[in-house]
mmCIF file of C-alpha atoms in Angstrom:
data_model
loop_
_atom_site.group_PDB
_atom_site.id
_atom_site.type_symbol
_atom_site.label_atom_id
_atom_site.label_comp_id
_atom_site.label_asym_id
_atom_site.label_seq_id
_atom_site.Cartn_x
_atom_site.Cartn_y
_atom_site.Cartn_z
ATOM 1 C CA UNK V 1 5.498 -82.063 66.588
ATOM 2 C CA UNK V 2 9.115 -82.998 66.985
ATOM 3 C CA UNK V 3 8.817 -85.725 64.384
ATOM 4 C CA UNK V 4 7.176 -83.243 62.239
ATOM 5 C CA UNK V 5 10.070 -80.426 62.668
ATOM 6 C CA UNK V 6 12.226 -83.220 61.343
ATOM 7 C CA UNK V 7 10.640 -83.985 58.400
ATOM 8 C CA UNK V 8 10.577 -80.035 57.360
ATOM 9 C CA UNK V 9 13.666 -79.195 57.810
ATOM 10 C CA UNK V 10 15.397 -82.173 55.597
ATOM 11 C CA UNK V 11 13.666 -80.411 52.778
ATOM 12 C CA UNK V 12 16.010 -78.565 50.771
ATOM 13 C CA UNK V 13 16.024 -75.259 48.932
ATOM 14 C CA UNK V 14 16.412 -76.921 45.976
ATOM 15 C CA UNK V 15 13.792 -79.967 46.563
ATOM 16 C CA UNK V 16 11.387 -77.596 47.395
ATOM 17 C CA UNK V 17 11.742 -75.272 44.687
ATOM 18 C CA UNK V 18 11.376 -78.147 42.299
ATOM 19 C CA UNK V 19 7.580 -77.826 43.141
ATOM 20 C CA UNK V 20 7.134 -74.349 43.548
ATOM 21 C CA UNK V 21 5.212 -71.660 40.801
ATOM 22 C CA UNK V 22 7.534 -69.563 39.124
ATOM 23 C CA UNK V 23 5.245 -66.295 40.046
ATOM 24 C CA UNK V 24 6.378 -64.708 43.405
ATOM 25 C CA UNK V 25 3.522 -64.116 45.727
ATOM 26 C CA UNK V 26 3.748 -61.077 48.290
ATOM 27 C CA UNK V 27 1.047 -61.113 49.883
ATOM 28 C CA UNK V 28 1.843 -60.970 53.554
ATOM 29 C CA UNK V 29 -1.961 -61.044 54.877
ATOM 30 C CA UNK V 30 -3.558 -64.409 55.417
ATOM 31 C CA UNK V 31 -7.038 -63.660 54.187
ATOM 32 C CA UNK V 32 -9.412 -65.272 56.626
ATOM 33 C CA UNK V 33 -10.935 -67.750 54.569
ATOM 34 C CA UNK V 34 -14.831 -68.989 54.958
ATOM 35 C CA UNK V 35 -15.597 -71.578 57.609
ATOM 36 C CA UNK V 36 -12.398 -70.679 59.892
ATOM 37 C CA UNK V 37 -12.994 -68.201 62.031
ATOM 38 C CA UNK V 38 -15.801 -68.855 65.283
ATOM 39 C CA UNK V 39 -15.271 -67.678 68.556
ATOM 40 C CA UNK V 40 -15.079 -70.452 71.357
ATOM 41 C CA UNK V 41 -13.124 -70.859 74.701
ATOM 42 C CA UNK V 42 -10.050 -72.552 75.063
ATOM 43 C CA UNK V 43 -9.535 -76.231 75.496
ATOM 44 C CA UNK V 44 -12.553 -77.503 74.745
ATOM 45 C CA UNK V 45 -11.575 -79.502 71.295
ATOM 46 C CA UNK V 46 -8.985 -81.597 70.344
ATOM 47 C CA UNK V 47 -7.674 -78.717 68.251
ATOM 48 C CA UNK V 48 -6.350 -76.654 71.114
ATOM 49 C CA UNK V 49 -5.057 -79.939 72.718
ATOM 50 C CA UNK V 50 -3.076 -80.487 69.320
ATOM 51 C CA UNK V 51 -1.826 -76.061 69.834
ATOM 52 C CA UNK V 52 -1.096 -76.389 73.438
ATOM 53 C CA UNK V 53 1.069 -79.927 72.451
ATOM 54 C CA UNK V 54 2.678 -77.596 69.754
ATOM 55 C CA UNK V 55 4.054 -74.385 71.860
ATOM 56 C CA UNK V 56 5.080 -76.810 74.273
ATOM 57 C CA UNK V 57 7.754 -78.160 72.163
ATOM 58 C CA UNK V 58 8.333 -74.908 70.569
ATOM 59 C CA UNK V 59 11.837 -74.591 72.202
ATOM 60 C CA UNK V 60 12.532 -77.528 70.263
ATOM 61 C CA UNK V 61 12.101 -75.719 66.701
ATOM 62 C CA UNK V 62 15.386 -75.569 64.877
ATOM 63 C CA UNK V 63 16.657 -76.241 61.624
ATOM 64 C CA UNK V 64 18.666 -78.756 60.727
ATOM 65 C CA UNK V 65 19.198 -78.013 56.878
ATOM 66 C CA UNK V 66 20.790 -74.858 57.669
ATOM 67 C CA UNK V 67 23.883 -74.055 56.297
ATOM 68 C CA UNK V 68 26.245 -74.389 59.218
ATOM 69 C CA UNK V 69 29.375 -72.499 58.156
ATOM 70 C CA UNK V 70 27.645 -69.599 57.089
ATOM 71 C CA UNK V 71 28.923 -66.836 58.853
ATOM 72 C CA UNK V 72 26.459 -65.213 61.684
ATOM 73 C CA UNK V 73 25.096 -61.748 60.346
ATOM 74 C CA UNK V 74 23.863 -58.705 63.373
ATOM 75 C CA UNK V 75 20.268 -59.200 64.526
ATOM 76 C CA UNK V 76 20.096 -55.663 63.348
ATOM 77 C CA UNK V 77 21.694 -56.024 59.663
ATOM 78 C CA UNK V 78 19.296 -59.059 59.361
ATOM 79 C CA UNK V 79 16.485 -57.684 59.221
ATOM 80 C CA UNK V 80 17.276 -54.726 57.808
ATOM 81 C CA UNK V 81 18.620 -56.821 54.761
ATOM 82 C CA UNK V 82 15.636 -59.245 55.245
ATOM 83 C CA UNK V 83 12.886 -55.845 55.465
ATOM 84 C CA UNK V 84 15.090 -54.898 52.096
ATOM 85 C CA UNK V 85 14.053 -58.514 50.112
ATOM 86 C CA UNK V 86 10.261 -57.975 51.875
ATOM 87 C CA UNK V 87 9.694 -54.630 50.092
ATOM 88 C CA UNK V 88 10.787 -55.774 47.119
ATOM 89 C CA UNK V 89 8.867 -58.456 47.347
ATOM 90 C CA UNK V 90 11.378 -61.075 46.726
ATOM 91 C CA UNK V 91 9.968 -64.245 48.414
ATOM 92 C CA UNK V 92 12.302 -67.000 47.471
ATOM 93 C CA UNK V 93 15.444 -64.827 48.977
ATOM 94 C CA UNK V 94 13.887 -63.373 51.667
ATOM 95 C CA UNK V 95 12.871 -66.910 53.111
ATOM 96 C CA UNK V 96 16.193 -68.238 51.905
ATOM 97 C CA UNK V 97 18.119 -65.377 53.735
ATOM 98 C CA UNK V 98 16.624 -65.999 57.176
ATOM 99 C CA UNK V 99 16.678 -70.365 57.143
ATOM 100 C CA UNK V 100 20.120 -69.877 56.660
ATOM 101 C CA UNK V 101 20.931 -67.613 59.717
ATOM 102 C CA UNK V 102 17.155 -68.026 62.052
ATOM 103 C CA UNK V 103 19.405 -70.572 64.369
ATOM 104 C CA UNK V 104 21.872 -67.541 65.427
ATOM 105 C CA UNK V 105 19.002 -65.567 66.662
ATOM 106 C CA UNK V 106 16.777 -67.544 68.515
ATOM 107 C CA UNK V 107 16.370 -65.714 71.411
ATOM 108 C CA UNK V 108 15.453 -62.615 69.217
ATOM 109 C CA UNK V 109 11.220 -61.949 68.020
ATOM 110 C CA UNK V 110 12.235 -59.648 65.687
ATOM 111 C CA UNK V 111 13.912 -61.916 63.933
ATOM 112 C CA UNK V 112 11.837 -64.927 64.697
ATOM 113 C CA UNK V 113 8.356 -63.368 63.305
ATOM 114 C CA UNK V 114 10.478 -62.144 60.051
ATOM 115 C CA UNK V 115 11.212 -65.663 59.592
ATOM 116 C CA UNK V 116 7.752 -66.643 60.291
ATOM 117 C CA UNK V 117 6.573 -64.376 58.134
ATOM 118 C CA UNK V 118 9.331 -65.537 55.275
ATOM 119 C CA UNK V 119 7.930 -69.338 55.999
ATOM 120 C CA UNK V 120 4.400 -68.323 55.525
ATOM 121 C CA UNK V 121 4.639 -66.442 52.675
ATOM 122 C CA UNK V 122 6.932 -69.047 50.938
ATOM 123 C CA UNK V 123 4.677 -71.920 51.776
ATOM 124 C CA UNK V 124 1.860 -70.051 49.026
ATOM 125 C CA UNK V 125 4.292 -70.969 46.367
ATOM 126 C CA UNK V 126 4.854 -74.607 47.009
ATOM 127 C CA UNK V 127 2.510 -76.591 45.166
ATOM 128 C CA UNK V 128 2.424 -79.731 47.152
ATOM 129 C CA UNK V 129 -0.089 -79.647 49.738
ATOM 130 C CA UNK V 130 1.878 -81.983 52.262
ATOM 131 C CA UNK V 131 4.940 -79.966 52.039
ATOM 132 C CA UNK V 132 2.750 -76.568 52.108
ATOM 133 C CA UNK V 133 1.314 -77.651 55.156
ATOM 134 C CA UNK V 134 4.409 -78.582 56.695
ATOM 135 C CA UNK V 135 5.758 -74.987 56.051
ATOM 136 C CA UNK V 136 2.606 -73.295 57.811
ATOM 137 C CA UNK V 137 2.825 -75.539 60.634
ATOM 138 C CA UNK V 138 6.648 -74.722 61.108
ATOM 139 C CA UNK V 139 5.442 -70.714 60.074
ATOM 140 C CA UNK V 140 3.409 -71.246 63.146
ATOM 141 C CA UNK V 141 5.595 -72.320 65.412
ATOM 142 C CA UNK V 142 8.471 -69.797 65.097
ATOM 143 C CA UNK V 143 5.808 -67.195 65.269
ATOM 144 C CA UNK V 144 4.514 -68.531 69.033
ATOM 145 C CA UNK V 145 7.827 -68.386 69.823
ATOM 146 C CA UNK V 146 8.327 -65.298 69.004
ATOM 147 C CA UNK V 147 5.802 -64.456 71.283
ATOM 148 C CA UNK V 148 7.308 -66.473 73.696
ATOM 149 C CA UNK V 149 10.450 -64.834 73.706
ATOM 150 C CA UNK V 150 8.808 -61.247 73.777
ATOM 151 C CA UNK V 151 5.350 -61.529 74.909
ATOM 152 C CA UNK V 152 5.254 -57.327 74.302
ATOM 153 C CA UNK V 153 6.280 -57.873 70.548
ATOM 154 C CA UNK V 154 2.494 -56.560 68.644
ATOM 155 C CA UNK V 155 4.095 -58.424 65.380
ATOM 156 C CA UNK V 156 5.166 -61.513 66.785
ATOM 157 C CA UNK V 157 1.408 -61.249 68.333
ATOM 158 C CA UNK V 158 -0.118 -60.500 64.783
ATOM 159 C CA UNK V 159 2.201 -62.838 62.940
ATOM 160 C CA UNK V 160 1.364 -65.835 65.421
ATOM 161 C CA UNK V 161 -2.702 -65.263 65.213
ATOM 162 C CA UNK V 162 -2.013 -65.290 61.563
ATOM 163 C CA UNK V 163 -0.035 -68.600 60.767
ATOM 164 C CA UNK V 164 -2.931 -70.235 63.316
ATOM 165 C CA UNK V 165 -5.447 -69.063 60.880
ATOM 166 C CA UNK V 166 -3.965 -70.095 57.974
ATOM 167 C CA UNK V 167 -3.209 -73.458 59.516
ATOM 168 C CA UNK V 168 -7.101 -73.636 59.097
ATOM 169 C CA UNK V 169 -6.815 -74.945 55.704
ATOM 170 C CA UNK V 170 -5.499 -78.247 56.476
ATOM 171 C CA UNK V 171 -7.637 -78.832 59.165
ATOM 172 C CA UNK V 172 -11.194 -79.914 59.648
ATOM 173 C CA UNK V 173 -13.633 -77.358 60.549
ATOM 174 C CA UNK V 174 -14.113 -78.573 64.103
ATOM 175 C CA UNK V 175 -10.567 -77.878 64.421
ATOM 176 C CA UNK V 176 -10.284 -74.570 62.716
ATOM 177 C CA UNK V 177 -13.145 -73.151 65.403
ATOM 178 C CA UNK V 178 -11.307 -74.086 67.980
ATOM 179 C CA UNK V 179 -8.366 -72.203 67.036
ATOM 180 C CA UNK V 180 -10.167 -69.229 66.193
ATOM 181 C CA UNK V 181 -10.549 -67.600 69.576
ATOM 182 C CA UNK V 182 -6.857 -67.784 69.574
ATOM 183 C CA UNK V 183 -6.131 -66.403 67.102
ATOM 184 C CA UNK V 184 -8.500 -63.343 67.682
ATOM 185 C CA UNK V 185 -6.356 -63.163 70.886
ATOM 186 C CA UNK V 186 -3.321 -62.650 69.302
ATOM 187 C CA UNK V 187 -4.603 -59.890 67.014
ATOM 188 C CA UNK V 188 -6.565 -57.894 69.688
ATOM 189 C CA UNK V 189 -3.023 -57.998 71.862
ATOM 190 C CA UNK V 190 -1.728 -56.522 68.670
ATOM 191 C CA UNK V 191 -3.509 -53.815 68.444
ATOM 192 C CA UNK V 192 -3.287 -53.128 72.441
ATOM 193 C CA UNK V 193 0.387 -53.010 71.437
ATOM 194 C CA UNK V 194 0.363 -51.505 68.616
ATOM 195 C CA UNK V 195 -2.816 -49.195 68.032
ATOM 196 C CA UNK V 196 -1.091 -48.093 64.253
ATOM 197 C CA UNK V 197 -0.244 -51.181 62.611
ATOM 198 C CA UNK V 198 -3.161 -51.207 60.046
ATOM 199 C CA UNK V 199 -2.795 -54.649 59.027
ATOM 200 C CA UNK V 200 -4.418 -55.896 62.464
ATOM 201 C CA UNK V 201 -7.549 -53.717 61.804
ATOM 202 C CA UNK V 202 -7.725 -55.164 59.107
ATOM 203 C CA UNK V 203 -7.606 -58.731 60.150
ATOM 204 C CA UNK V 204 -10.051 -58.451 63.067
ATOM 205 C CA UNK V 205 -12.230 -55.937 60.408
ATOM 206 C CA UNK V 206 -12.469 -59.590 58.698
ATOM 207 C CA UNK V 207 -12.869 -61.790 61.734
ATOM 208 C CA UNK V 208 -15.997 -59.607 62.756
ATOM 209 C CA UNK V 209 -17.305 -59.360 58.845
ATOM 210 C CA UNK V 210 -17.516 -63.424 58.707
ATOM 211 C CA UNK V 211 -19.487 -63.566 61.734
ATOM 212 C CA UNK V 212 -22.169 -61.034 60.094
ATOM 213 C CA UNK V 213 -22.028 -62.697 57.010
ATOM 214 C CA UNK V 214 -22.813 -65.890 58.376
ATOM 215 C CA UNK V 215 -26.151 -67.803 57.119
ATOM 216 C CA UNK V 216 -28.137 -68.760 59.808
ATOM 217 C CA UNK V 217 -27.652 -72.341 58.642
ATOM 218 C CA UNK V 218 -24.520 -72.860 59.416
ATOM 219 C CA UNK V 219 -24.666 -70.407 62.593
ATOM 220 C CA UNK V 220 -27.156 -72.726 63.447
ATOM 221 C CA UNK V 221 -25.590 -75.645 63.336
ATOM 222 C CA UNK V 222 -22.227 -74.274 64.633
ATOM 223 C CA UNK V 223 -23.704 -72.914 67.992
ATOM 224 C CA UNK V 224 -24.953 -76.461 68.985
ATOM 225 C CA UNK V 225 -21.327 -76.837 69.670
ATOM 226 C CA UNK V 226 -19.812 -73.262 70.194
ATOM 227 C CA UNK V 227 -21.362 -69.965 71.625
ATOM 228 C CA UNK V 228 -20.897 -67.585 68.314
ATOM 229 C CA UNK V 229 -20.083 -63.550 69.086
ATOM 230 C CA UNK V 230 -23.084 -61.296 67.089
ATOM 231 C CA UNK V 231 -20.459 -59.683 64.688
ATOM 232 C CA UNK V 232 -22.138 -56.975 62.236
ATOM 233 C CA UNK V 233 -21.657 -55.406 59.566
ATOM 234 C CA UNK V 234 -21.305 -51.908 61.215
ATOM 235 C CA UNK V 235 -18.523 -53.050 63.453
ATOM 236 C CA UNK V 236 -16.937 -54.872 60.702
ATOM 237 C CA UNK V 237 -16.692 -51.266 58.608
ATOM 238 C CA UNK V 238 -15.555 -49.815 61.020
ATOM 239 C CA UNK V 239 -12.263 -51.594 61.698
ATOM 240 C CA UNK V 240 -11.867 -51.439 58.037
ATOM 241 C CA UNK V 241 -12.102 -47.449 58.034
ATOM 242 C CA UNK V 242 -9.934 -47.310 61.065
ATOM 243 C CA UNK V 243 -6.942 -49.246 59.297
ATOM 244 C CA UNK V 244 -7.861 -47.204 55.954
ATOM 245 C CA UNK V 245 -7.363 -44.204 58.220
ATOM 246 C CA UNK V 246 -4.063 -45.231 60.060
ATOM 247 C CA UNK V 247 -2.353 -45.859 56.841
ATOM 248 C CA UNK V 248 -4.758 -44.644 53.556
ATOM 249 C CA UNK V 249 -4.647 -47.669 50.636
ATOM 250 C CA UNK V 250 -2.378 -50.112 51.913
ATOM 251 C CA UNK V 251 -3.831 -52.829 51.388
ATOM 252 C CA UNK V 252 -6.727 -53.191 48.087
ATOM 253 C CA UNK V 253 -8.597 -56.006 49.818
ATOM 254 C CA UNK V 254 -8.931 -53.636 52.882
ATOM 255 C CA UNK V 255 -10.982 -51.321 50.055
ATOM 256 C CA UNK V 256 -12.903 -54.000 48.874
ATOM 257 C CA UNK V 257 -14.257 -55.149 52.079
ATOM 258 C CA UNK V 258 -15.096 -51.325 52.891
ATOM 259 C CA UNK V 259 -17.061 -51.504 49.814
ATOM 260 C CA UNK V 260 -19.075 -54.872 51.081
ATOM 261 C CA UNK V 261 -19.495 -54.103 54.470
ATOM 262 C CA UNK V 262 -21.248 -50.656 52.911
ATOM 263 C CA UNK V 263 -23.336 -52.733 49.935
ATOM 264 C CA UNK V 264 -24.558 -55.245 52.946
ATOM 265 C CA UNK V 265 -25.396 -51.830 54.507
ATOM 266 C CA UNK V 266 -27.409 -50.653 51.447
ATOM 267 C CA UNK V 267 -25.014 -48.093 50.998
ATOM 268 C CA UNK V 268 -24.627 -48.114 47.591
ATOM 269 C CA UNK V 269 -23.304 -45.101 46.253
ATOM 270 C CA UNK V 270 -20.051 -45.051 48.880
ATOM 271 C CA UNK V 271 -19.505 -48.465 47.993
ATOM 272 C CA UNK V 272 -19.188 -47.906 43.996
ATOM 273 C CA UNK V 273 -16.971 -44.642 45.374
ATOM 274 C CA UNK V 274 -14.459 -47.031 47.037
ATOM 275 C CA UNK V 275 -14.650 -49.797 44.071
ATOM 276 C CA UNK V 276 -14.257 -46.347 41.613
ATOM 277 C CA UNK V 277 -10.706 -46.138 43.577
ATOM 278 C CA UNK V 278 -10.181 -49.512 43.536
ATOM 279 C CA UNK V 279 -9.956 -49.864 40.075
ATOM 280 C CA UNK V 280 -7.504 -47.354 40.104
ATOM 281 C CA UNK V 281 -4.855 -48.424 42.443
ATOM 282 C CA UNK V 282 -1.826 -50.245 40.951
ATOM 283 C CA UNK V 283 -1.786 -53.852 40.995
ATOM 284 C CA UNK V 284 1.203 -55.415 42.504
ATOM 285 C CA UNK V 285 0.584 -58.724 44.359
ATOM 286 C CA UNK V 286 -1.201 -61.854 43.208
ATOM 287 C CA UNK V 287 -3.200 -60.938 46.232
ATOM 288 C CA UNK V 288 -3.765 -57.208 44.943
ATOM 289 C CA UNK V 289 -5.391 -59.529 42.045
ATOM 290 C CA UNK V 290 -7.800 -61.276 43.447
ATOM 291 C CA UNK V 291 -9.092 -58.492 45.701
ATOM 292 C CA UNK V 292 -9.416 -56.528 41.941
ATOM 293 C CA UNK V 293 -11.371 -59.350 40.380
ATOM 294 C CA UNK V 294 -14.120 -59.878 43.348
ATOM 295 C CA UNK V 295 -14.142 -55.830 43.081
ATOM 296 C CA UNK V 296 -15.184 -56.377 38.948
ATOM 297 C CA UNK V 297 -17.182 -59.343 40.069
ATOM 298 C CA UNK V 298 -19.355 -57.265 42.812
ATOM 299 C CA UNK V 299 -19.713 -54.116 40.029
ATOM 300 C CA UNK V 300 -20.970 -56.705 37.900
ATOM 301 C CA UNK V 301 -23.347 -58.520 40.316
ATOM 302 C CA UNK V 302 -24.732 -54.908 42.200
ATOM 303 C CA UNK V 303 -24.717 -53.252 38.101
ATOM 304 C CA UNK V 304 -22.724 -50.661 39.421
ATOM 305 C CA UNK V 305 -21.438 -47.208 37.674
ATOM 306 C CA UNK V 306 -17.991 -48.362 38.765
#
C-alpha cells in the first residue's frame, strides 16, 4: 500500500488531465455493478487480507504532490467552498481544491470523505485504467480513514462502503465477494446514523436487488464458496420507496430500479407510471443518462405505454 500511495501522488494535475474526457461526470453514486456484491464473513479470502493490510497503513496516506505553500483554508470554509464546486458539479476543481489543502485537515472526516468523494468521482474521468485504479484505491483509503477518525460520521460510513465497491472493478470476482459484506456494513451503519440520507437506501435498495436478480447459475456456483443472503425483489422495492420518500426524485436511477423491482413483480402498470416520470425529469449527469436509456430500453423490451 505504501508503495502504491507513492506512485499516486507523483501524478500531477496536469499529467493526469492529459488523459482525462473533456465531459465532467457528477455522478456521486457508485452503481453496484453485476458480479460484485455477495454477502460472506470476514477474513476468509485473500481480499479482506489485502483490506485489513490497507486500513492498517491508512495513517500513512498523504500527499506528496500537494502544493506546500498554499495557504491553509478553515475546515469549515473548505467544505463549504468544496460543497459549492459539488453542486455545481464541477469535478476537476472540486478534486483539485481539496488535494491541495486534504494534508491540513487530517484529523477532520468531514473533510476527509469530501476528498474521498472528490477522488472517486475524478477517477471516472481518467481514461487510463492503471491510473483510474490507483485513484479508487487512494478514494478508498481516505474514506476508511475517515471512518477512522470519526467512527459516528454516517458519510464517512457511506463514502467508505462505496469506494470498496467500486474497487470491485479491478479486482477478480473472488475478491470483489469478499469485500462485499463490508461494504454492506458500512452502508447499514449509515443508515443507523443517518436514517434520512436517501442515497444509502438507495445503495443497499441495490445490494438486496442483485441478490434477487441472481440466476441460479451463478448463485449456484457462488455458494460452493460463500453462504448467499435470499434478497427479493419485495425488499429490494422497498428500500427504493423509502429513499424516494425521504427525499422525492433525487436520484433517476433510484426511479428506474423502482420501476424493475415492480416489472420483476408483475406490476406493470406502476412500473410504466414511474418510467412515465422518468422520462420527464431533467437530465443532468452522465449518470442521469444512462439510468434514462435502460428506462427507453425496458419500455422498449416490456412494449410499454411509456
Amino acid at each position: 500500500p505504501d508503495q502504491m500511495i507513492r506512485r499516486i501522488n507523483r501524478f500531477r494535475t496536469k499529467a493526469v488531465r492529459r488523459n482525462i474526457t473533456k465531459r465532467s461526470i457528477s455522478s456521486s453514486v457508485a452503481t453496484i455493478s453485476n458480479q460484485k456484491l455477495v454477502n460472506i464473513f470476514i477474513g476468509i479470502t485473500t481480499a479482506s487480507v489485502a483490506y485489513c493490510a490497507l486500513s492498517d497503513s491508512i495513517q500513512q496516506v498523504l500527499a506528496d504532490d500537494q502544493t506546500a505553500d498554499a495557504p491553509t483554508i478553515d475546515e469549515q470554509q473548505l467544505c463549504s467552498n468544496a460543497d459549492a464546486l459539488y453542486d455545481g458539479n464541477q469535478t476537476i476543481a472540486l478534486y483539485e481544491l481539496l488535494n491541495t489543502h486534504v494534508n491540513d485537515h487530517l484529523n477532520n472526516a468531514e473533510v476527509l470523505w469530501r476528498y474521498a468523494r472528490a477522488t472517486f468521482d475524478y477517477s471516472k474521468q481518467v481514461e487510463s485504467k492503471p491510473e483510474r485504479k490507483l485513484l479508487v484505491e487512494k478514494s478508498m483509503q481516505y474514506a476508511t480513514l475517515a471512518v477512522q477518525v470519526d467512527s459516528e460520521n454516517f458519510a464517512a460510513h457511506k463514502w467508505a462502503g462505496i469506494t470498496i465497491q467500486g474497487l470491485g472493478d479491478f479486482l477478480s470476482i473472488k475478491e470483489s465477494i469478499a469485500n462485499s459484506f463490508i461494504i454492506k456494513e458500512h452502508w447499514d451503519k449509515a443508515i443507523e446514523l443517518n436514517p434520512y440520507d436517501a442515497t444509502s437506501f438507495h445503495l443497499i435498495g441495490q445490494w438486496v436487488y442483485y441478490f434477487a436478480d441472481m440466476g441460479w447459475k451463478t448463485r449456484k456456483i457462488v455458494s460452493v464458496v460463500f453462504t448467499l443472503p435470499n434478497g427479493t425483489y419485495e425488499e429490494a422495492l422497498s428500500y427504493f420507496e423509502k429513499a424516494e420518500e425521504i427525499e422525492p426524485g433525487f436520484y433517476l436511477r433510484n426511479q428506474l430500479y423502482i420501476a424493475k423491482s415492480l416489472l420483476n413483480l408483475n406490476q406493470k402498470d406502476n412500473a410504466t407510471q414511474v418510467l412515465k416520470n422518468l422520462k420527464n425529469t431533467t437530465i443532468v449527469t452522465l449518470d442521469d443518462q444512462e439510468a434514462y436509456d435502460e428506462a427507453q430500453q425496458l419500455i422498449s423490451s416490456y412494449k410499454l405505454d411509456a
